[in-house]
Amino acid sequence: MLKTLKIGITGLLLAGYALTACSGDSDMSEPESGYQNYYFNPETGSTTGDGSLERPFKFLAHISSLRLNPGDSVLLAAGTTSPGSIVLKQVQGTAENPIVISTYQSDKTFASQRAMVDAKGAANGILLQDCSFIEVSGLQISGNAGSMRMVDGKMPDMKCGVLVQTTESGTFGNITLSDLVIKDIFYEEEGYVRGKDEVRSANGTQSYGWGIRFINQTEGALLQNVKVEDCEISNVAHTGLKFTGKGKSIENISVLNNRVTETGGPGIQMSGVKGGIVNGNTVNHSGSNNDSRKWGRGSGLWTWSTDNVIIEHNSFLNANGPGDSAGCHIDFNCKNVVVQYNFSANNAGGFCEILGNNHNCAYRYNISVNDGWRVKGQDGAFQEGKIFWLSGYVGSQQQPKGPFNSYFYNNTIYTSQELVANFAVAKSSSGVLIANNIFYIAGDSKLVAGDQYQPEEIGSTPIPNTIFENNLYLSDSNWPQEVLIQDESPMIGDPGFQNPGGLTIGDYVPANPALVKDRGMKITKIPNDSIGLTIGLDVQHDILGNTIGSLPDMGAIELR
């Protein structure tokens, strides 16, 4: 027999329940299956409540005393604000019966209302420690500073909207965070000003507020099968969504259809990840400096020491900062990271950035608009913006290494007449394929040194194992003659974009089929590369989903 449960926003179907619209006579009794629902309401609950719908708990602190079993739910009243944190430690659901944390609707609330957690003064809005098979949805979380309280006898060094972490060996995961709103996460009080050199440090040295963090740095621990979907993350001091694994100890991540805005650091960042998909997200104004507590630097997304991740169908917009701050960049020590079908625009640091000791990484079928506008020496900038950068950087004071077997094909790049399009290719690079791209550089182009904290030598020796041919340029000066590698068969002409400088994909549909249609070459492996791309070099569809014929068109859009 199915019972009805009003948890509103997310449309979750809990084991043993059928979700119905809210009404005064809905049956809110517990299911006969034995799963337990625990209700929390800071307005009508009491310290002597039993967690039932009629006598809800008042304070979130009571969660730590519950013995949660597979199929149980922790439900917060919509339209209310609970101070403190939701803390689960060593709590395990099952695949069939996950433990659910969500919102329930009362007769006095609307279906669109959420329960809110105010983590002011707390280390986290939600902490999931050494947990598995947990689903969290339908909540709003904020945490604007406050007098931090000690945790386990010491002062926290960061604040998170949601923190998922391991502290002991074992396998954990199967955690889903969906339909969450996370905003205003700061460690310091309003008015705090960071030192001018803090933004120049690699990732910041001080305490910050973060949106969502997954951390597995425990020896012998594996964190796997985690999903963040349909969440909104905004106005946090550092990174919006961050994965930190030790030695590829976070496996199989899904980051789907999230909106990340006004983060003081990067929008999305992953380190030590093996396997994942990042699809359908919008990241806007990463590296924001509109609050003195923010770091003020960060790419829309970047990877480090990460393998086998596909980054596709995302928008990366308006990244800011004196260094880095590309739309999406591949930092060093990565393998098989593919950036495809993305729209990148107005990012200070640039478009394509592949750093050292990266193997078989690719940018393909992306559109870049006015990326790389930053000018070194202006407004504190210590790096030039670049639309194309291959760098051997693998750490400060380390000998440059690679990148190896970098694939760059069927991208559309536009820069306006007001901008200078900068290029940098390190002499340590080995194995490069650049083909079928459209470079619409309306202004000047320039070779610059790759300056990741220290200028890289430009060099004069050709890069081994290079395929560089069959690209379309607006003029023959678009690719600087000083770059180590040169196009062996360039095409020159105007592709006739619908609206150059526009901020939609459709603005870059070419209107000159003679230059574009079926003019692409078949993509093959780089010489002496036995791998190519693990997901395959052949592409079936373009950025708009149009089918690609026997020969591809030029750029990211296939003409019909």
XYZ file of C-alpha atoms in Angstrom:
560
model
C 0.000 0.000 0.000
C 1.381 3.398 -1.010
C 1.224 6.336 1.361
C 1.440 9.978 0.264
C 4.232 12.320 1.314
C 4.437 16.060 0.592
C 8.099 16.907 0.087
C 7.402 19.279 -2.759
C 10.092 20.778 -4.913
C 12.210 17.992 -6.298
C 9.607 15.454 -7.254
C 11.526 12.757 -5.411
C 9.863 9.391 -5.325
C 10.869 7.872 -2.043
C 10.772 4.149 -1.508
C 7.265 3.292 -0.346
C 5.749 6.683 -1.188
C 3.860 8.294 -4.009
C 4.387 12.055 -4.266
C 1.162 14.102 -4.490
C 0.236 17.747 -4.611
C -0.096 19.447 -1.266
C -3.558 19.406 0.273
C -4.951 19.712 3.743
C -6.235 16.140 3.946
C -3.199 14.303 2.543
C -2.235 11.228 4.532
C 1.153 12.020 6.118
C 1.367 8.905 8.253
C 4.441 6.698 8.210
C 4.656 3.917 5.638
C 3.965 0.364 6.631
C 7.380 -0.648 5.257
C 9.079 0.573 8.422
C 11.087 3.395 6.893
C 11.155 6.394 9.188
C 10.579 10.039 8.326
C 12.014 12.611 10.722
C 10.454 16.071 10.465
C 12.142 19.325 11.510
C 10.428 22.671 11.923
C 12.174 25.518 13.753
C 8.891 27.401 14.130
C 6.461 24.731 15.352
C 8.902 22.104 16.604
C 10.010 21.648 20.187
C 12.937 20.258 22.133
C 10.636 17.485 23.345
C 9.368 16.603 19.870
C 9.621 13.059 18.568
C 10.241 13.919 14.905
C 6.741 13.080 13.772
C 4.735 15.379 11.560
C 2.594 16.368 14.527
C 5.553 16.861 16.904
C 8.571 17.799 14.748
C 12.056 18.355 16.059
C 13.052 22.011 16.447
C 16.845 21.999 16.057
C 19.104 20.409 13.440
C 21.469 19.304 16.190
C 19.017 16.501 16.949
C 20.023 14.783 13.685
C 23.280 13.589 15.228
C 21.332 11.557 17.797
C 19.207 9.761 15.204
C 20.009 6.237 14.139
C 19.301 6.531 10.434
C 18.648 3.324 8.527
C 18.331 2.677 4.780
C 15.163 4.272 3.437
C 14.852 6.852 6.232
C 14.330 10.541 5.481
C 15.241 13.801 7.199
C 12.723 16.428 6.086
C 12.837 20.169 6.816
C 9.766 22.355 6.697
C 9.494 24.495 3.572
C 9.495 28.241 4.111
C 11.443 28.006 7.380
C 15.059 28.768 8.240
C 16.989 26.414 10.500
C 20.238 27.719 11.997
C 23.211 25.376 12.259
C 24.220 22.318 10.259
C 22.980 18.983 9.025
C 25.670 16.504 10.054
C 25.752 12.843 9.038
C 28.713 10.680 9.982
C 29.155 7.035 9.012
C 25.592 6.850 7.736
C 24.863 4.263 5.067
C 21.817 3.843 2.870
C 21.562 1.248 0.122
C 21.105 1.388 -3.633
C 17.479 0.333 -3.228
C 16.811 2.479 -0.179
C 18.980 5.601 0.004
C 18.733 7.990 2.913
C 17.012 11.205 1.845
C 17.485 14.769 3.087
C 14.956 17.182 1.621
C 12.088 19.622 2.105
C 8.495 18.852 3.026
C 5.579 21.151 2.368
C 3.055 22.084 5.014
C -0.441 23.351 4.391
C 0.799 26.933 4.797
C 3.536 26.835 2.170
C 3.682 26.968 -1.595
C 5.135 24.135 -3.666
C 8.030 26.340 -4.803
C 9.259 27.112 -1.291
C 12.369 25.501 0.135
C 13.579 24.804 3.592
C 16.595 26.965 4.376
C 19.687 26.136 6.400
C 21.597 29.139 7.773
C 25.137 27.993 8.582
C 26.272 31.345 9.935
C 28.893 30.545 12.556
C 29.036 26.875 11.526
C 31.696 25.112 9.492
C 29.235 23.610 6.997
C 25.623 23.816 5.989
C 25.674 20.055 5.375
C 28.444 17.605 6.306
C 28.409 14.055 4.940
C 31.386 12.221 6.429
C 32.181 8.603 5.552
C 28.690 8.166 4.119
C 27.150 6.227 1.230
C 23.857 6.189 -0.648
C 22.634 9.616 0.432
C 20.337 11.873 -1.613
C 20.098 15.573 -0.735
C 17.679 17.845 -2.571
C 15.335 20.807 -2.422
C 17.173 22.880 0.216
C 18.637 26.379 0.282
C 21.897 26.837 2.163
C 23.680 30.025 3.164
C 26.526 30.740 5.540
C 27.628 34.335 5.712
C 30.484 34.288 8.227
C 29.477 34.469 11.899
C 31.632 33.581 14.885
C 33.027 30.194 13.930
C 32.574 27.400 16.439
C 35.214 24.787 17.128
C 34.807 21.339 15.564
C 36.405 18.330 17.261
C 38.497 20.620 19.397
C 39.918 22.834 16.669
C 38.887 25.831 14.654
C 37.780 25.051 11.071
C 39.949 26.542 8.344
C 37.132 26.812 5.805
C 33.366 27.015 5.474
C 31.342 24.976 2.969
C 27.751 25.002 1.870
C 28.027 21.213 1.500
C 31.085 19.152 2.451
C 31.391 15.475 1.536
C 34.549 13.937 2.945
C 36.246 10.763 4.087
C 38.206 10.322 7.303
C 38.745 6.552 7.315
C 39.675 3.854 4.817
C 36.995 2.078 2.823
C 34.690 2.675 -0.113
C 32.136 5.469 0.114
C 29.926 7.316 -2.311
C 26.740 6.986 -4.328
C 25.856 10.466 -3.132
C 23.532 12.733 -5.098
C 23.135 16.460 -4.523
C 20.299 17.881 -6.614
C 18.127 20.965 -6.807
C 20.062 22.812 -4.116
C 20.472 26.575 -3.866
C 23.775 27.498 -2.220
C 24.622 31.158 -1.828
C 26.496 33.677 0.321
C 29.170 31.359 1.754
C 31.919 33.370 3.501
C 34.354 32.538 6.274
C 35.202 36.143 7.123
C 32.842 38.919 8.154
C 31.780 41.532 5.638
C 34.411 44.226 5.250
C 37.399 41.890 5.579
C 40.048 42.784 2.985
C 42.561 40.259 1.671
C 46.176 41.259 1.066
C 47.071 42.275 -2.473
C 49.405 39.292 -2.917
C 46.810 36.675 -1.938
C 45.390 36.549 -5.454
C 48.845 35.718 -6.814
C 49.173 32.567 -4.701
C 48.414 29.280 -6.454
C 45.053 28.585 -4.819
C 44.855 31.056 -1.962
C 46.495 30.671 1.447
C 43.744 31.991 3.725
C 40.355 30.750 4.920
C 37.480 30.946 2.457
C 33.878 30.001 1.908
C 33.227 27.290 -0.696
C 30.014 26.154 -2.350
C 30.209 22.338 -2.542
C 33.330 20.304 -1.783
C 34.129 16.612 -2.153
C 37.366 15.714 -0.350
C 39.052 12.322 -0.216
C 42.610 12.551 1.005
C 42.428 9.523 3.286
C 44.846 6.672 2.668
C 42.960 3.573 1.556
C 39.686 5.394 0.916
C 37.734 5.557 -2.348
C 34.941 8.049 -3.002
C 32.894 7.037 -6.031
C 29.686 7.606 -7.966
C 28.875 11.145 -6.894
C 26.468 13.430 -8.716
C 25.736 17.152 -8.525
C 22.725 18.056 -10.637
C 20.415 21.036 -11.164
C 22.007 23.093 -8.374
C 22.520 26.856 -8.177
C 25.723 28.060 -6.543
C 26.364 31.787 -6.246
C 28.310 34.417 -4.332
C 30.887 32.285 -2.537
C 34.356 33.427 -1.513
C 36.273 30.762 -3.438
C 35.311 27.813 -5.677
C 31.707 26.930 -6.451
C 32.135 23.156 -6.831
C 35.418 21.432 -6.026
C 36.616 17.816 -6.034
C 39.883 17.036 -4.221
C 41.165 13.467 -4.374
C 44.475 11.915 -3.380
C 45.962 9.877 -6.196
C 42.835 9.593 -8.370
C 40.761 8.558 -5.350
C 37.510 10.142 -6.528
C 35.923 8.084 -9.296
C 32.963 8.513 -11.599
C 31.632 12.012 -11.056
C 28.612 13.549 -12.771
C 28.202 17.339 -12.855
C 24.998 18.064 -14.727
C 22.942 21.164 -15.509
C 24.163 23.370 -12.680
C 24.380 27.159 -12.647
C 27.463 28.605 -10.946
C 27.812 32.382 -10.719
C 29.849 35.107 -9.003
C 32.353 32.764 -7.366
C 35.489 34.341 -5.934
C 37.535 31.459 -7.305
C 36.928 28.968 -10.107
C 33.410 27.898 -10.917
C 34.197 24.165 -11.018
C 37.503 22.483 -10.219
C 38.625 18.872 -9.977
C 41.866 17.308 -8.762
C 42.590 13.613 -8.345
C 39.491 12.520 -10.273
C 39.241 9.429 -12.462
C 36.272 9.225 -14.774
C 33.461 11.703 -15.132
C 31.073 13.768 -17.184
C 30.526 17.536 -16.918
C 27.510 18.424 -19.042
C 25.038 21.259 -19.439
C 26.424 23.644 -16.818
C 26.630 27.436 -16.977
C 29.510 29.153 -15.203
C 29.430 32.953 -15.219
C 31.717 35.480 -13.505
C 34.166 33.090 -11.899
C 37.036 34.937 -10.234
C 34.613 37.620 -9.091
C 36.095 40.431 -7.010
C 32.848 42.219 -6.135
C 33.397 41.434 -2.431
C 36.732 42.048 -0.691
C 36.459 38.602 0.937
C 36.625 36.857 -2.427
C 39.830 35.481 -3.924
C 39.279 37.326 -7.219
C 40.693 34.798 -9.689
C 39.561 31.606 -11.349
C 38.757 29.753 -14.546
C 35.223 28.698 -15.282
C 36.457 25.114 -14.926
C 39.862 23.530 -14.582
C 41.276 20.080 -14.045
C 44.483 18.929 -12.390
C 45.851 15.384 -12.083
C 42.587 14.117 -13.530
C 41.922 11.346 -16.049
C 39.107 10.335 -18.378
C 36.716 13.263 -18.043
C 34.425 14.650 -20.748
C 33.501 18.339 -20.479
C 30.710 19.128 -22.916
C 27.739 21.360 -23.698
C 28.656 23.927 -21.043
C 28.857 27.720 -21.133
C 31.902 29.406 -19.604
C 31.458 33.163 -19.437
C 33.260 36.237 -18.058
C 36.025 34.593 -16.021
C 38.106 37.242 -14.244
C 41.527 37.377 -12.625
C 45.142 38.543 -12.993
C 46.299 34.993 -13.833
C 44.728 31.780 -15.170
C 40.973 32.587 -15.452
C 40.314 30.884 -18.763
C 36.912 29.601 -19.743
C 38.025 25.999 -19.251
C 41.633 24.938 -18.870
C 43.472 21.651 -18.427
C 46.139 22.056 -15.771
C 49.075 19.704 -15.542
C 49.262 15.905 -14.991
C 45.998 15.013 -16.755
C 45.143 12.280 -19.252
C 42.257 11.892 -21.666
C 40.397 15.091 -20.795
C 38.165 16.118 -23.697
C 36.629 19.597 -23.911
C 33.913 19.566 -26.569
C 30.697 21.342 -27.608
C 31.192 24.250 -25.188
C 30.526 27.973 -25.587
C 33.290 30.154 -24.116
C 33.090 33.946 -24.105
C 34.778 36.998 -22.576
C 37.113 35.036 -20.309
C 40.151 37.073 -19.282
C 42.669 34.232 -19.378
C 41.690 32.742 -22.675
C 40.194 29.738 -24.412
C 42.513 26.762 -24.981
C 45.044 26.147 -22.209
C 46.805 22.773 -21.920
C 49.626 22.688 -19.381
C 52.527 20.297 -18.824
C 52.639 16.499 -18.587
C 49.153 16.247 -20.043
C 48.566 13.315 -22.356
C 45.976 12.954 -25.115
C 43.778 15.870 -24.173
C 41.574 17.690 -26.662
C 39.509 20.757 -27.491
C 37.052 20.103 -30.315
C 33.788 21.572 -31.620
C 33.828 24.513 -29.215
C 33.085 28.181 -29.892
C 35.230 30.914 -28.344
C 34.237 34.577 -28.436
C 36.584 37.367 -27.322
C 38.477 35.175 -24.882
C 41.968 36.097 -23.668
C 41.406 39.842 -23.391
C 43.663 40.328 -20.331
C 46.787 42.445 -20.834
C 49.812 41.710 -18.670
C 50.713 44.675 -16.472
C 47.256 46.223 -16.521
C 45.105 46.157 -13.383
C 47.554 43.843 -11.619
C 47.598 41.181 -14.343
C 50.717 39.003 -14.194
C 49.837 36.807 -17.188
C 48.839 37.619 -20.724
C 45.471 36.363 -21.892
C 45.802 33.798 -24.697
C 43.353 32.164 -27.057
C 45.729 29.233 -27.635
C 48.342 28.054 -25.133
C 50.373 24.875 -24.933
C 52.585 25.040 -21.847
C 55.145 22.702 -20.303
C 54.479 24.030 -16.807
C 54.451 21.257 -14.167
C 55.145 23.326 -11.070
C 57.296 26.179 -9.908
C 61.022 25.619 -10.468
C 60.349 22.333 -12.305
C 61.697 21.522 -15.755
C 58.943 22.016 -18.376
C 57.481 18.769 -19.678
C 55.036 18.287 -22.528
C 52.141 18.500 -23.109
C 51.983 15.335 -25.185
C 49.609 14.536 -28.051
C 47.290 17.539 -27.838
C 44.324 17.535 -30.231
C 42.685 20.813 -31.311
C 40.185 20.545 -34.132
C 36.912 21.939 -35.463
C 36.790 24.876 -33.080
C 35.469 28.322 -34.007
C 37.454 31.231 -32.523
C 36.397 34.851 -32.836
C 38.148 37.938 -31.470
C 37.085 41.495 -32.210
C 39.163 44.220 -33.803
C 39.739 45.840 -30.408
C 41.543 42.810 -28.988
C 44.982 41.337 -29.574
C 44.832 37.564 -29.968
C 47.785 36.046 -28.143
C 49.315 32.629 -28.840
C 51.900 30.663 -26.848
C 53.384 27.263 -27.691
C 56.112 25.851 -25.437
C 59.114 24.175 -27.041
C 58.643 21.272 -24.614
C 55.436 20.294 -26.411
C 55.448 17.006 -28.284
C 52.667 15.778 -30.526
C 50.156 18.389 -31.720
C 47.218 18.245 -34.110
C 45.547 21.502 -35.197
C 43.045 21.136 -38.023
C 39.635 22.219 -39.346
C 39.451 25.261 -37.060
C 38.149 28.707 -37.978
C 40.302 31.552 -36.643
C 38.331 34.759 -37.151
C 40.836 37.241 -35.709
C 39.550 40.685 -36.625
C 42.387 42.536 -34.883
C 46.083 41.876 -34.368
C 47.731 38.593 -33.361
C 50.871 38.162 -31.308
C 53.212 35.462 -29.996
C 53.746 35.750 -26.237
C 55.757 33.758 -23.737
C 53.798 31.230 -21.722
C 54.159 32.862 -18.316
C 52.888 30.492 -15.658
C 54.703 32.288 -12.804
C 57.898 32.227 -14.898
C 58.299 32.922 -18.622
C 58.774 29.817 -20.764
C 61.372 29.935 -23.490
C 59.835 30.345 -26.902
C 62.599 28.382 -28.655
C 63.217 27.823 -32.353
C 63.273 24.027 -32.754
C 60.179 22.586 -34.462
C 57.856 20.555 -32.275
C 58.031 16.844 -33.120
C 55.010 14.863 -34.320
C 52.932 17.787 -35.480
C 49.939 17.813 -37.816
C 49.025 21.451 -38.480
C 47.002 21.962 -41.618
C 43.654 22.835 -43.135
C 42.534 25.719 -40.926
C 40.554 28.756 -42.077
C 41.809 32.248 -41.179
C 40.204 35.621 -41.736
C 43.619 36.935 -42.852
C 47.086 35.491 -43.373
C 48.341 37.318 -40.278
C 45.943 35.587 -37.878
C 48.487 32.956 -36.842
C 51.738 34.725 -35.837
C 54.718 33.750 -37.963
C 56.942 33.581 -34.878
C 55.114 30.563 -33.375
C 57.139 27.342 -33.489
C 54.546 25.532 -35.563
C 52.939 26.819 -38.753
C 49.946 25.736 -40.823
C 51.120 23.773 -43.867
C 47.937 24.407 -45.874
C 46.046 27.422 -44.538
C 42.866 28.744 -46.108
C 42.109 32.465 -46.080
C 38.664 34.016 -46.217
C 35.597 35.244 -44.384
C 33.281 32.433 -43.239
C 30.427 34.940 -43.061
C 29.219 34.501 -39.510
C 25.628 35.501 -38.867
C 26.524 37.959 -36.101
C 30.241 38.218 -35.238
C 30.686 39.152 -31.608
C 27.284 37.785 -30.629
C 26.806 35.620 -27.560
C 24.811 32.725 -28.931
C 25.980 29.657 -30.809
C 23.717 30.568 -33.722
C 25.656 33.794 -34.253
C 28.542 31.681 -35.612
C 26.711 29.737 -38.317
C 28.802 30.393 -41.461
C 27.080 31.886 -44.490
C 29.924 31.107 -46.918
C 29.568 27.398 -47.763
C 32.254 27.548 -50.434
C 34.865 28.066 -47.705
C 33.336 25.799 -45.102
C 31.110 23.001 -46.406
C 32.882 19.608 -46.570
C 36.248 21.370 -46.451
C 37.430 19.647 -43.296
C 39.959 16.828 -43.282
C 39.526 13.455 -41.608
C 41.170 13.492 -38.177
C 43.814 10.833 -37.642
C 46.145 10.005 -34.800
C 49.189 12.160 -34.261
C 52.344 10.408 -35.518
C 53.744 7.981 -32.925
C 50.601 8.271 -30.804
C 49.071 4.832 -30.294
C 46.037 6.135 -28.392
C 44.433 9.127 -30.074
C 41.449 9.915 -27.864
C 40.054 7.115 -25.728
C 36.479 8.153 -26.665
C 37.440 8.206 -30.343
C 38.632 10.814 -32.817
C 35.540 10.591 -35.008
C 32.641 12.843 -34.050
C 29.067 12.128 -35.124
C 27.481 15.526 -34.369
C 28.502 19.165 -34.175
C 27.901 21.630 -31.325
C 24.258 22.062 -32.417
C 23.597 18.361 -32.816
C 23.760 18.426 -36.622
C 24.968 15.197 -38.185
C 28.484 15.310 -39.614
C 28.874 13.956 -43.127
C 31.640 11.858 -44.614
C 33.875 14.913 -44.478
C 33.430 17.479 -41.702
C 32.858 21.172 -42.332
C 35.248 23.782 -41.015
C 34.716 25.011 -37.466
C 32.258 23.899 -34.801
C 29.034 24.094 -36.842
C 28.079 21.721 -39.652
C 26.047 23.358 -42.403
C 22.894 21.478 -43.325
